[in-house]
PDB file of C-alpha atoms and ligand atoms in Angstrom:
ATOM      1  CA  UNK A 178     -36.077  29.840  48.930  1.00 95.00           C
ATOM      2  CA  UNK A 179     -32.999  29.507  46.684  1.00 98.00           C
ATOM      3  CA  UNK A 180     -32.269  26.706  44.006  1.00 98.00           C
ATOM      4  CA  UNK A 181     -29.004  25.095  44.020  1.00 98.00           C
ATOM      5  CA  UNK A 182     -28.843  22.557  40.726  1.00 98.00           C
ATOM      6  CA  UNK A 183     -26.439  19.766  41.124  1.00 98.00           C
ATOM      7  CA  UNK A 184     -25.612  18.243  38.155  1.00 98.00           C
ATOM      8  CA  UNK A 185     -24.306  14.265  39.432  1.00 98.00           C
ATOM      9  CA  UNK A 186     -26.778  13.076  37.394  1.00 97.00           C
ATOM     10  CA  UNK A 187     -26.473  14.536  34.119  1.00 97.00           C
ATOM     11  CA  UNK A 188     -25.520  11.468  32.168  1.00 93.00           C
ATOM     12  CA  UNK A 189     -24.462  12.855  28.288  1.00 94.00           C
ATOM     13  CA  UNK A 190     -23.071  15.863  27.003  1.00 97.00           C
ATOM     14  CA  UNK A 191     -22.361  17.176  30.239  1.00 97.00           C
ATOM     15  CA  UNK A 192     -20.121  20.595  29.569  1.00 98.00           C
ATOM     16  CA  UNK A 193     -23.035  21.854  27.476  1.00 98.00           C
ATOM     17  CA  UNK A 194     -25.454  20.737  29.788  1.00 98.00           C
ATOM     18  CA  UNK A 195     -23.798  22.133  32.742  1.00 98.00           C
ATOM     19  CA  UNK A 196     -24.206  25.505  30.878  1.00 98.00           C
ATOM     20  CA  UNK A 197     -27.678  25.578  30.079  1.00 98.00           C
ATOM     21  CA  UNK A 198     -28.284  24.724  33.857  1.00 98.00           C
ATOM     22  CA  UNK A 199     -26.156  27.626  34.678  1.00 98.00           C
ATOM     23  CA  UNK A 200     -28.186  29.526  32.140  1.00 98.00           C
ATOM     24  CA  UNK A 201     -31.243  28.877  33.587  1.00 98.00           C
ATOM     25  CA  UNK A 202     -32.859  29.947  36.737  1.00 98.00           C
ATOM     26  CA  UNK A 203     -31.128  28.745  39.602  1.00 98.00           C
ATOM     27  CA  UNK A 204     -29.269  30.663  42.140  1.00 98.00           C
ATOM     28  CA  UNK A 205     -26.366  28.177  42.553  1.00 98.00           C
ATOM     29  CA  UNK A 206     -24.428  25.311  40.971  1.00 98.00           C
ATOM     30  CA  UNK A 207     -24.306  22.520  43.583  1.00 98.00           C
ATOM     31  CA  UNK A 208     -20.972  20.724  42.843  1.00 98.00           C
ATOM     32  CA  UNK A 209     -20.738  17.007  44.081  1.00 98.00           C
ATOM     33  CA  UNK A 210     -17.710  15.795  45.077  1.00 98.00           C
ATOM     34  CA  UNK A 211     -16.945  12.180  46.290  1.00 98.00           C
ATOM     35  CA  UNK A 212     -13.719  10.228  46.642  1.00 98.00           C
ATOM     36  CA  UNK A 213     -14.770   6.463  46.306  1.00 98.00           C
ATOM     37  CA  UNK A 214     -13.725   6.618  50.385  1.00 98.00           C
ATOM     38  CA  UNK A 215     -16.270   8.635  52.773  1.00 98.00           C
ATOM     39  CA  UNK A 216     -18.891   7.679  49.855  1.00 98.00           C
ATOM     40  CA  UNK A 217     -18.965   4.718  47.694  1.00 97.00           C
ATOM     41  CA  UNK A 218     -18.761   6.506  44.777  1.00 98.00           C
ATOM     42  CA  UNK A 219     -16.161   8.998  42.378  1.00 97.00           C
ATOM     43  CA  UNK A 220     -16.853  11.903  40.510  1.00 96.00           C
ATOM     44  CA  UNK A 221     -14.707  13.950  38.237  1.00 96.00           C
ATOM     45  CA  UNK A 222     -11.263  15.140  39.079  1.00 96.00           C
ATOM     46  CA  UNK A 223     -10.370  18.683  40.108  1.00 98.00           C
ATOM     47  CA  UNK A 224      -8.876  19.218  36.102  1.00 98.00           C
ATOM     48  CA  UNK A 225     -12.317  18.010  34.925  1.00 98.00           C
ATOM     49  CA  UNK A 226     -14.362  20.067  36.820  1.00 98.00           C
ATOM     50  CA  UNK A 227     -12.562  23.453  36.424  1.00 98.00           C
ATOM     51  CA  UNK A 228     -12.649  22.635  32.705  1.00 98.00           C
ATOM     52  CA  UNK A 229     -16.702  21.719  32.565  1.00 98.00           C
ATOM     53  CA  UNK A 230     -17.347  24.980  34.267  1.00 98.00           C
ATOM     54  CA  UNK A 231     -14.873  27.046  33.047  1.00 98.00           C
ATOM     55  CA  UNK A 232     -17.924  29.294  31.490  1.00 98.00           C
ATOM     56  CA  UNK A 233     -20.551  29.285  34.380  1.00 98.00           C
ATOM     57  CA  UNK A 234     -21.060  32.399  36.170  1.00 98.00           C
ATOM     58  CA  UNK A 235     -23.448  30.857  38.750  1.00 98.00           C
ATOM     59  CA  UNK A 236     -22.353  30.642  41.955  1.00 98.00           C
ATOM     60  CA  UNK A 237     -21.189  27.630  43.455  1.00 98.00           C
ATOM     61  CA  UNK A 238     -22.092  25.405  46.791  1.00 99.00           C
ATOM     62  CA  UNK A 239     -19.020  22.937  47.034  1.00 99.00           C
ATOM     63  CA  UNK A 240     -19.865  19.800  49.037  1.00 98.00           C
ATOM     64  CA  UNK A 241     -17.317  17.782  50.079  1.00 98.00           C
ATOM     65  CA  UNK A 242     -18.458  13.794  50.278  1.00 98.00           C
ATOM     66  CA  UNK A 243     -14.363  13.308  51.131  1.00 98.00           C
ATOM     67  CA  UNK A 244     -12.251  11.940  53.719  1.00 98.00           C
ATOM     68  CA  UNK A 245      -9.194  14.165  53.011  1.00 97.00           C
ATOM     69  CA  UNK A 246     -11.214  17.207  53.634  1.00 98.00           C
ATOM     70  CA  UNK A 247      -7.686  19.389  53.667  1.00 98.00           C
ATOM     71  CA  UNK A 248      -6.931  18.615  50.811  1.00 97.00           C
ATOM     72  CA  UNK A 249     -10.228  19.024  48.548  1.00 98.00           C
ATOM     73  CA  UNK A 250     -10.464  22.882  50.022  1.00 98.00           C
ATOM     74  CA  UNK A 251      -7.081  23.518  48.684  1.00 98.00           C
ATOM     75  CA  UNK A 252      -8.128  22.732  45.641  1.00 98.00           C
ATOM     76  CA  UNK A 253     -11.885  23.684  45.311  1.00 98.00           C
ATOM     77  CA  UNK A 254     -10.914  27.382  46.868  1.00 98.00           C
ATOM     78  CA  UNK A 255      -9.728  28.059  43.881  1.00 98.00           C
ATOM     79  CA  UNK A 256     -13.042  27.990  42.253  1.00 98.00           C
ATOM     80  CA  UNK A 257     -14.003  30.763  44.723  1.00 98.00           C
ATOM     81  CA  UNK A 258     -17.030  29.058  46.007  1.00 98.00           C
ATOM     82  CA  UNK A 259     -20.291  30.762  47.801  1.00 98.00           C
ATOM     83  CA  UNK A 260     -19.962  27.520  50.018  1.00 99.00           C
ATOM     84  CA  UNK A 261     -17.623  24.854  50.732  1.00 99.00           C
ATOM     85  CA  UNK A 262     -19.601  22.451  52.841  1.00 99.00           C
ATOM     86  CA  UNK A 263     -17.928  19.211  54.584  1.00 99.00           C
ATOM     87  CA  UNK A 264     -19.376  16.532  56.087  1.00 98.00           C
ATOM     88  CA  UNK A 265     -19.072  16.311  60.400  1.00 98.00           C
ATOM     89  CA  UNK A 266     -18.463  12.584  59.847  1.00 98.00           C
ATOM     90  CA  UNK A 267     -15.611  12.607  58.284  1.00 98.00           C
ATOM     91  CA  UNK A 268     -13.130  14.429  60.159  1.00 97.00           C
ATOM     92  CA  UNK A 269     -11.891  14.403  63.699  1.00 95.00           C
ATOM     93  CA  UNK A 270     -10.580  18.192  63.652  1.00 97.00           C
ATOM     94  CA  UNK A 271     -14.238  20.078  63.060  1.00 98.00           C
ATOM     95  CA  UNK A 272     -12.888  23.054  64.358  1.00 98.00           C
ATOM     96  CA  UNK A 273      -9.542  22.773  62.625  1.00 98.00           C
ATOM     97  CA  UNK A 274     -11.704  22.592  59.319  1.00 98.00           C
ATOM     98  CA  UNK A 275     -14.027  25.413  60.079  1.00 98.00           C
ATOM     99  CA  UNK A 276     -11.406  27.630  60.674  1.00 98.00           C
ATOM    100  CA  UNK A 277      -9.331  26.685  57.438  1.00 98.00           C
ATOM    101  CA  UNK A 278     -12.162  27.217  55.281  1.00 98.00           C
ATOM    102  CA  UNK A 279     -12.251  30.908  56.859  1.00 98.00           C
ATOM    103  CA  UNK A 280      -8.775  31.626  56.389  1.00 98.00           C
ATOM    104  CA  UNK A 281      -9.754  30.916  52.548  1.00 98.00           C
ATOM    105  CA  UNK A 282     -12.202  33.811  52.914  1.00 98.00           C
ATOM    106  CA  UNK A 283     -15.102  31.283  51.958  1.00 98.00           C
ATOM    107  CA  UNK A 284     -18.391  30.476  53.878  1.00 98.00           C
ATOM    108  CA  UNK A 285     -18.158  27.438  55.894  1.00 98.00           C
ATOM    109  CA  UNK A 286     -20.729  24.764  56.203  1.00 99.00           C
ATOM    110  CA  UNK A 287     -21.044  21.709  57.807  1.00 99.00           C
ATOM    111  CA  UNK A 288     -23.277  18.218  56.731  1.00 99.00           C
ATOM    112  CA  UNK A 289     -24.725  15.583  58.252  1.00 98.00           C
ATOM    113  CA  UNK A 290     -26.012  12.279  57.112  1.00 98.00           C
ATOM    114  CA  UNK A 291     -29.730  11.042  56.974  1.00 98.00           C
ATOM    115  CA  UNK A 292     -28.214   9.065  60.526  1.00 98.00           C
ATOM    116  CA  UNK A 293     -26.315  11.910  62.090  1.00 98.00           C
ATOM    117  CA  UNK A 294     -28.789  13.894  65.099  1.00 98.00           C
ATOM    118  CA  UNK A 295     -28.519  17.797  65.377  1.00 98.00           C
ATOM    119  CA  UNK A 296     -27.615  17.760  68.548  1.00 98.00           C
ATOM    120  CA  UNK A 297     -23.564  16.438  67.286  1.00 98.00           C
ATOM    121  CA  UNK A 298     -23.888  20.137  65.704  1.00 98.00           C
ATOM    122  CA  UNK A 299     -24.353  22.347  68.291  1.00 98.00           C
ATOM    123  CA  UNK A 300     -21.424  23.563  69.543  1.00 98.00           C
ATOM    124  CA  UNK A 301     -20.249  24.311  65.547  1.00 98.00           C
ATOM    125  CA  UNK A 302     -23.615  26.039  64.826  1.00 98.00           C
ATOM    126  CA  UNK A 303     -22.186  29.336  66.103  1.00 98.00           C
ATOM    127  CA  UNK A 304     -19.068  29.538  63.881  1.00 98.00           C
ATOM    128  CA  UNK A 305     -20.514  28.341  60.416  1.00 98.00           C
ATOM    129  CA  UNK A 306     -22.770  29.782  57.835  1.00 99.00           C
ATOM    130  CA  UNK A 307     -24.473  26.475  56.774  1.00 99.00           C
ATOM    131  CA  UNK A 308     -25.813  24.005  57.501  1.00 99.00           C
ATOM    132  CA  UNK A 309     -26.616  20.934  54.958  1.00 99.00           C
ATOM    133  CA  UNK A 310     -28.908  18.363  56.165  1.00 98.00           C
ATOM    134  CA  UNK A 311     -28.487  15.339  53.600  1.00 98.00           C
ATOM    135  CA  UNK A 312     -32.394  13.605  53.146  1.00 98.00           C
ATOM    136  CA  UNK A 313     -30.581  10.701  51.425  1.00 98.00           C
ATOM    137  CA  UNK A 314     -27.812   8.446  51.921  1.00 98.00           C
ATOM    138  CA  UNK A 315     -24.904  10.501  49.914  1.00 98.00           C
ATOM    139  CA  UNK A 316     -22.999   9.247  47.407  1.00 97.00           C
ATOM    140  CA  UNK A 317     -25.670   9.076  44.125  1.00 96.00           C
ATOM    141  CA  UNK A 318     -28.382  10.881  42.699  1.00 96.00           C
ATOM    142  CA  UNK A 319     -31.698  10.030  41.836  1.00 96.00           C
ATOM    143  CA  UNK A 320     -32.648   8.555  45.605  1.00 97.00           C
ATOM    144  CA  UNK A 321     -36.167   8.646  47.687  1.00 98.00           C
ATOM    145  CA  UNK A 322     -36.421  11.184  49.997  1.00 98.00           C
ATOM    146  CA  UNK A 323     -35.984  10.463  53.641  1.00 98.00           C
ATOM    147  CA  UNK A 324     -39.266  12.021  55.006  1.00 96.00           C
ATOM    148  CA  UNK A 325     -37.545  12.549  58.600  1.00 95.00           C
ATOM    149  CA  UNK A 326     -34.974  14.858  57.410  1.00 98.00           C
ATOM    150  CA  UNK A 327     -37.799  17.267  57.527  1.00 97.00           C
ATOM    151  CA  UNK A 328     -37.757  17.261  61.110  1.00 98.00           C
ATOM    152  CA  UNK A 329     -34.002  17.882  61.531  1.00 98.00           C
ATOM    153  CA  UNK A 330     -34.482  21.358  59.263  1.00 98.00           C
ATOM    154  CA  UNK A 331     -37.517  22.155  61.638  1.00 98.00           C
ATOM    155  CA  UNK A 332     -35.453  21.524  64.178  1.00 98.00           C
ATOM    156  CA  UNK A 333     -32.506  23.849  63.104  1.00 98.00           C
ATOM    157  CA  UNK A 334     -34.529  26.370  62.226  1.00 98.00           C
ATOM    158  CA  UNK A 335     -35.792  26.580  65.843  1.00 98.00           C
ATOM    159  CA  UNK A 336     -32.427  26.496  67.255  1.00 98.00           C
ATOM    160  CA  UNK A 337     -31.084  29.207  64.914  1.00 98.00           C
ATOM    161  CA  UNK A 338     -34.295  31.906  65.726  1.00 98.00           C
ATOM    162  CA  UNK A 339     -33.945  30.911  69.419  1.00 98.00           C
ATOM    163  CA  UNK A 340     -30.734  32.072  69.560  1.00 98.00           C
ATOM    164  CA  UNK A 341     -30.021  34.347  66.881  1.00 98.00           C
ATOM    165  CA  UNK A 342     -27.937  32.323  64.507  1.00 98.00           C
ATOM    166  CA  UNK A 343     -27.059  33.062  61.401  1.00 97.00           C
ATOM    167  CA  UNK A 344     -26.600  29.990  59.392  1.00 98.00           C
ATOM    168  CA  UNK A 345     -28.072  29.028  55.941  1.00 98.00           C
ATOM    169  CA  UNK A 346     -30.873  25.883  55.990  1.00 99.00           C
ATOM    170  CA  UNK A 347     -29.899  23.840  52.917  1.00 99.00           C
ATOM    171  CA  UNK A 348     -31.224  20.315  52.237  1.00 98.00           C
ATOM    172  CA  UNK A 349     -29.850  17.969  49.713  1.00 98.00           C
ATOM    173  CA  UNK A 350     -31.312  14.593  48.090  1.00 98.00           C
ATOM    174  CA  UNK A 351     -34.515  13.450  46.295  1.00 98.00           C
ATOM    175  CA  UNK A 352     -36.254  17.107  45.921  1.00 98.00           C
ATOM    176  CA  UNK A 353     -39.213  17.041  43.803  1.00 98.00           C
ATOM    177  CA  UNK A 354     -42.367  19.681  43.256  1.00 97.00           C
ATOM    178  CA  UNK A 355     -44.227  18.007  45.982  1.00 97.00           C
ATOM    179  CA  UNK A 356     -42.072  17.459  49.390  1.00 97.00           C
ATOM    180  CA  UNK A 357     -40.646  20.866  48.468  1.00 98.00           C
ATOM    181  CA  UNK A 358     -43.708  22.138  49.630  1.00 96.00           C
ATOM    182  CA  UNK A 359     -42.684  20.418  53.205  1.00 96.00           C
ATOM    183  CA  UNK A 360     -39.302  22.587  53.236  1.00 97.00           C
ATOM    184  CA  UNK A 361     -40.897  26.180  53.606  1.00 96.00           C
ATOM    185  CA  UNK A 362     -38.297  26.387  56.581  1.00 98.00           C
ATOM    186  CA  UNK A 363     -35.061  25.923  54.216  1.00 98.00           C
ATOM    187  CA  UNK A 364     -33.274  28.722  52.762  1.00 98.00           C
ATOM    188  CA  UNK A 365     -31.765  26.502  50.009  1.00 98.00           C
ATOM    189  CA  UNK A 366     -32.778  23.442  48.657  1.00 98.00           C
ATOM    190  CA  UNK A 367     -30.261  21.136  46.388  1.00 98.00           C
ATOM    191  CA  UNK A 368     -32.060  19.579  43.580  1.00 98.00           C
ATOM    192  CA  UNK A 369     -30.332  17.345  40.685  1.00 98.00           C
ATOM    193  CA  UNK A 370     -31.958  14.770  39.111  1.00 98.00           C
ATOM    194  CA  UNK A 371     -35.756  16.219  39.288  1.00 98.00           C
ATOM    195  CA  UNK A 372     -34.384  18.908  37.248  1.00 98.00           C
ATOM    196  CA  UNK A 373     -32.122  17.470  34.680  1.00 97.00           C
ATOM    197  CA  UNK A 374     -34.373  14.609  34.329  1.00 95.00           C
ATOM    198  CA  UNK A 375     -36.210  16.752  32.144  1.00 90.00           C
ATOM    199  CA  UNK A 376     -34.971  18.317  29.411  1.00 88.00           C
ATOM    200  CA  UNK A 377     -36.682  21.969  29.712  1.00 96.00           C
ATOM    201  CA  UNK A 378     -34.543  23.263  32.927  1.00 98.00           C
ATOM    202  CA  UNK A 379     -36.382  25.610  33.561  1.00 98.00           C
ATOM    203  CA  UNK A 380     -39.906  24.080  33.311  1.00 97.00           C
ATOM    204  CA  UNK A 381     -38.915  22.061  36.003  1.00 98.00           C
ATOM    205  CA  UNK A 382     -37.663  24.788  38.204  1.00 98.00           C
ATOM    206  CA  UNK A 383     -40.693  26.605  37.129  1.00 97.00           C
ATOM    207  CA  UNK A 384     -42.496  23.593  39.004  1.00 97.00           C
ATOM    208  CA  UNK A 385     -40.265  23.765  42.037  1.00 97.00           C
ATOM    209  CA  UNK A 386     -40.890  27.269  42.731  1.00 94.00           C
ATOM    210  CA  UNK A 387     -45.073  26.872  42.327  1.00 90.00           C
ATOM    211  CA  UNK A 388     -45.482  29.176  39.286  1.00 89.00           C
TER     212      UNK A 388
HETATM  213  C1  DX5 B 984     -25.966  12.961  46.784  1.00 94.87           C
HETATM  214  C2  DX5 B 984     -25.674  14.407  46.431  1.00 94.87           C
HETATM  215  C3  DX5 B 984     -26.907  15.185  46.073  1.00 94.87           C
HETATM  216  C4  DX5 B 984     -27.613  14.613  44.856  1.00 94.87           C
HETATM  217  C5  DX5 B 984     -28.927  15.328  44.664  1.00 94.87           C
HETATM  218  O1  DX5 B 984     -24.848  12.416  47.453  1.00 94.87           O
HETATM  219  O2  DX5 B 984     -25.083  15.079  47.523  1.00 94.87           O
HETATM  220  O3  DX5 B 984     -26.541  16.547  45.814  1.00 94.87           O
HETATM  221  O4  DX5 B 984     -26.815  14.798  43.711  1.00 94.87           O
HETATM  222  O5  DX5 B 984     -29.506  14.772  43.534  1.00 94.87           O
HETATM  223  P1  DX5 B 984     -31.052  14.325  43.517  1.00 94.87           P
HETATM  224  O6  DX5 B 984     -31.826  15.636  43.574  1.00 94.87           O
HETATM  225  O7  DX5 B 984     -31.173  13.611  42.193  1.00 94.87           O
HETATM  226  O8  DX5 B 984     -31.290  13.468  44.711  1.00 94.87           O
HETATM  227 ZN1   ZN B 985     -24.855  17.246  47.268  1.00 94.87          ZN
END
């Protein structure tokens, strides 16, 4: 199971922060971004972020909490993300977006809200390489876990070995060191504020990962 840190909640001295989370043990940067339209809530502007992580080398897991999906993956492609990952509610032209997101030459994935059912994926879960399942409400860090989002990964994890998929299971809101033990069928799990809540990184990915 892979780590991907976001950092939405680190609150002070965030460029050096952002590096020592790069620094330490996680296998991607998860990078939040929100438009004060699909989500209640704004994060930093595309000048800000290339600036914060203009000396990371981990790989990065865009996802897109935006209504003008077009336009954030012209911009965020030219991080050369892993991932960029939108959400299914926000846009009317799924396919459109899929495909647009491949002509970039980056992996497409697709996420849905603590309310959205699996089955409004189906007919995508084919084309893209991942799939997000949100276990809180997006838009801020720090949340409870929604316990039934555990059932939606089981779910796509049966869907994908039944018939032969290939997409990514990643999960995203209010991971800690004990429902990650429920998650043993995700490939990737998102995890912010359990790990820069405390200020030894990798202690705390230390706990995530049972050692
Ligand atoms: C919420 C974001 C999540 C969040 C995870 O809208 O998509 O990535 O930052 O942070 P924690 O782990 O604190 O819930
Ligand atoms: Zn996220």
């Amino acid at each position: 199971m892979k780590i991907s840190a976001s950092f939405l909640s680190i609150k002070e001295d965030l460029k050096n922060n952002i590096e020592k989370l790069d620094n330490s043990n996680i296998d991607y940067l998860h990078l939040d971004i929100m438009d004060n339209v699909f989500v209640p809530n704004k994060t930093w502007k595309f000048n800000d972020i290339t600036d914060l992580l203009e000396n990371t080398t981990s790989k990065k897991d865009v996802h897109l909490m935006v209504k003008d999906v077009k336009k954030y993956i012209d911009d965020y492609s030219k991080l050369n993300p892993e991932f960029i990952t939108f959400h299914l509610e926000a846009t009317d032209s799924v396919l459109g977006t899929i495909n647009y997101i491949k002509s970039k030459n980056i992996k497409v994935g697709i996420s849905i809200k603590p309310n959205t059912k699996v089955e409004e994926l189906l007919k995508y879960l084919p084309l893209i390489d991942l799939v997000l399942v949100m276990s809180v409400e997006p838009g801020f860090g720090g949340q409870k876990f929604i316990e039934n989002s555990i059932n939606k990964v089981n779910e796509l994890y049966e869907i994908r070995e039944k018939n032969n998929y290939n997409y990514f299971i990643e999960i995203d809101g209010g991971i800690n060191d004990t429902n990650i033990k429920y998650l043993d069928k995700c490939d990737i799990v998102v995890v912010g504020s359990f790990i820069t809540s405390i200020g030894n990184y990798n202690e705390a990915i230390g706990k995530l990962k049972g050692e």
